[in-house]
Coordinates of C-alpha atoms in Angstrom, one line a residue:
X1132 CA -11.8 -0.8 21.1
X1133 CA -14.2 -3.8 21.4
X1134 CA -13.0 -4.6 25.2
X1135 CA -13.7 -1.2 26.1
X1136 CA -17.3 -1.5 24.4
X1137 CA -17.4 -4.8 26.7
X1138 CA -16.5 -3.2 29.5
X1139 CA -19.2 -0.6 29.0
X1140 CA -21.8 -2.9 28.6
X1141 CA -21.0 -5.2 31.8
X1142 CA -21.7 -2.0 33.6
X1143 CA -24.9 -1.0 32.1
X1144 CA -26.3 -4.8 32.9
X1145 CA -24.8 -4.6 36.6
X1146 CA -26.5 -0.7 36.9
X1147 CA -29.8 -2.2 35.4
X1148 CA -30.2 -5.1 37.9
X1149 CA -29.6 -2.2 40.7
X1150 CA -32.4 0.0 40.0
X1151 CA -31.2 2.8 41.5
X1152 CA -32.9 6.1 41.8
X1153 CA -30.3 7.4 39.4
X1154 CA -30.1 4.3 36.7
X1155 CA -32.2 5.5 34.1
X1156 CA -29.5 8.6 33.8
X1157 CA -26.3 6.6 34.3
X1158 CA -27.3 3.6 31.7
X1159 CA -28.2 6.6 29.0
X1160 CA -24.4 7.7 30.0
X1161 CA -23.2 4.3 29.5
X1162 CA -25.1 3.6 26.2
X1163 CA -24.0 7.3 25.0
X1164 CA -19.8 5.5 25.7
X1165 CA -21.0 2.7 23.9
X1166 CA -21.8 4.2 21.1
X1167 CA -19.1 6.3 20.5
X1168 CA -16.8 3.5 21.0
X1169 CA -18.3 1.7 18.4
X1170 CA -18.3 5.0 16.0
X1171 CA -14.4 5.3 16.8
X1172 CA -14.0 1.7 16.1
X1173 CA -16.0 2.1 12.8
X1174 CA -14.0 5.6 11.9
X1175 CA -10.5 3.6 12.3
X1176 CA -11.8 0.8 10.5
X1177 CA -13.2 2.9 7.2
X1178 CA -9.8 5.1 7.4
X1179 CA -7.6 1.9 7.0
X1180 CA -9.5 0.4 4.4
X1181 CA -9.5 4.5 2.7
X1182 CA -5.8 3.7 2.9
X1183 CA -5.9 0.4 1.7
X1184 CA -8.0 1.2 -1.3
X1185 CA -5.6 4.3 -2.0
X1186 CA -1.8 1.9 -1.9
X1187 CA -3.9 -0.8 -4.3
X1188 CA -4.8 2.5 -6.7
X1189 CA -1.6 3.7 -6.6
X1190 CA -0.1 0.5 -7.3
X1191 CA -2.4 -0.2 -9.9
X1192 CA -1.0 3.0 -11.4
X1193 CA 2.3 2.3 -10.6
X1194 CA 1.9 -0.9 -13.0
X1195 CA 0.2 0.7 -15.8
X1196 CA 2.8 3.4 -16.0
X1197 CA 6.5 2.2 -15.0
X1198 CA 7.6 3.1 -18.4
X1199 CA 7.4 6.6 -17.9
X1200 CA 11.0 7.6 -16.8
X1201 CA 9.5 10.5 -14.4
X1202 CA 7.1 8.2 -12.3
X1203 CA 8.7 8.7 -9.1
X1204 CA 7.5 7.4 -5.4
X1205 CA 6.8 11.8 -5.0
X1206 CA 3.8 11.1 -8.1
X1207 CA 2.7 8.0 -6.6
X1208 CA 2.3 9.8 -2.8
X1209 CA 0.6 12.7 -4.4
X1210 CA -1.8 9.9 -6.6
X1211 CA -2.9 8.5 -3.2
X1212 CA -3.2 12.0 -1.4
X1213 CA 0.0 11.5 1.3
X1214 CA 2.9 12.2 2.0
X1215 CA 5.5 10.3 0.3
X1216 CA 7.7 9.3 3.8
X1217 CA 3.6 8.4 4.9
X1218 CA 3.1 6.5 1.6
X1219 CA 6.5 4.9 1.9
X1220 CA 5.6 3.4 4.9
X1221 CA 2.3 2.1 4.4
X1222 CA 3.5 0.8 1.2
X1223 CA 5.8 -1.3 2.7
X1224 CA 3.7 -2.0 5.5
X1225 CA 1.2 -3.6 2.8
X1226 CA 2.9 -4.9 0.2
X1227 CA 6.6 -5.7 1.9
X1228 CA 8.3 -4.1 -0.2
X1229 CA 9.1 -0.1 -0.7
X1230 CA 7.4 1.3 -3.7
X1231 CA 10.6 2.5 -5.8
X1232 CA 12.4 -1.2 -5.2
X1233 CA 8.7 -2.5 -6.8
X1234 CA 9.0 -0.1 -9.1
X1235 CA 12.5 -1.1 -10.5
X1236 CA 11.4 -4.8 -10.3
X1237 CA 8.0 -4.4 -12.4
X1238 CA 10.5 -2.3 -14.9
X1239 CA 13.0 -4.9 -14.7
X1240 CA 10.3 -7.9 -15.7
X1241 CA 8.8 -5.7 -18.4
X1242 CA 12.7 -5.1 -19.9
X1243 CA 13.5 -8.9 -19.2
X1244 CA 10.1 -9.6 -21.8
X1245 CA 11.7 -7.1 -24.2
X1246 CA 15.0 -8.3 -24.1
X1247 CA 12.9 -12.1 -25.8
X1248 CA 13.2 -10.1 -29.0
X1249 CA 16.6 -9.5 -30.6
X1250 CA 15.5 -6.4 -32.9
X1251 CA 15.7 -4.5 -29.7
X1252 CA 18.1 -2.9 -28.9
X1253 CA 19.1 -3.0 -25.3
X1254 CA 18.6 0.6 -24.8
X1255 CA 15.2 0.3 -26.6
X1256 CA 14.3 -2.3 -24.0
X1257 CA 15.6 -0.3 -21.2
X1258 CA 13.7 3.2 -22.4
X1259 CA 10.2 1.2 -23.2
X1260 CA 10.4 0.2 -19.4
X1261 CA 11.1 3.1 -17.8
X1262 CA 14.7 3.4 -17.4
X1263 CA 16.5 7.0 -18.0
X1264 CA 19.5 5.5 -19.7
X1265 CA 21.5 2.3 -20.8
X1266 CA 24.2 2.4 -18.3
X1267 CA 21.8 3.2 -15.0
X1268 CA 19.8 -0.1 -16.6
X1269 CA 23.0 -2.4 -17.0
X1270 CA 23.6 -0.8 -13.5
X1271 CA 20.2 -2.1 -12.0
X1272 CA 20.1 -5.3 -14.0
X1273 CA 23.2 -6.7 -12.6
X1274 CA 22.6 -5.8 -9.3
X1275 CA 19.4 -7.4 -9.4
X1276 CA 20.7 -10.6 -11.4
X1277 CA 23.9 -10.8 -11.1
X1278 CA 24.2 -11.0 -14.9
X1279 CA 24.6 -7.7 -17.5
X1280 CA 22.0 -7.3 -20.1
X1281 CA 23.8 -9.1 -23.0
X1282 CA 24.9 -11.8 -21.2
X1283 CA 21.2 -12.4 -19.9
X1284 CA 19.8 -12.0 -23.3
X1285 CA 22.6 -14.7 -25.1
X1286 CA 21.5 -16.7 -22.0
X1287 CA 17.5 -17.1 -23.6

């Protein structure tokens, strides 16, 4: 880290207002720390914005395809290149939220728009966002809102 890089350096200035017989080799030593602090520093910064980039793809992703019924946290992990418990937690991490509960709310929104429209049926609004089935929508609808489908939609 930087302190260590700090650290370092105070001891290369000290060394070089010795002059010793041996400073020239020992500030070369130093410098060589230095520098691969900084390259480690530099390494760990690039990797979390890799990661970064890769959980705002994915989520991207995530938000142009909820409505297929198979997108599953698994195909989101695999889109970024992780492990899904790894993705999981970075997700979360990031975001605040785990990826499937985002998932069900960015479905829910996109059904709650559908529902505006009364030639649409409920289970067409629940299949066009993403749902498998009627009843596993009422299911997540009122647990989210408290309300079932129908009574939401004679609500609006």
């Amino acid at each position: 880290n930087s302190t260590d890089a700090k650290i370092r350096f105070h001891e290369l200035v000290s060394i070089y207002k010795s002059l010793s017989a041996r400073t020239f080799s020992v500030l070369l030593c130093i410098l060589s720390e230095i520098y691969g602090i900084i390259l480690q520093t530099e390494n760990k910064v690039y990797r979390e914005k890799d990661l970064k980039e890769k959980l705002e793809e994915a989520k991207c992703f995530l938000e142009r395809n909820y409505a297929d019924p198979n997108l599953s946290v698994e195909a989101l992990a695999a889109q970024a290149d992780m492990s899904a418990v790894y993705f999981r937690r970075l997700f979360k991490e990031q975001y605040g939220i785990p990826p499937s509960r985002y998932l069900t709310s960015v479905r829910l929104k996109n059904a709650k728009e559908l529902m505006k429209y009364p030639f649409l049926s409920l289970e067409d609004c629940a299949l066009q966002s993403g749902f498998s089935s009627l009843p596993y929508f009422c299911r997540v609808f009122k647990g989210a809102t408290s309300v079932t489908p129908a009574k939401f939609r004679n609500q609006k």
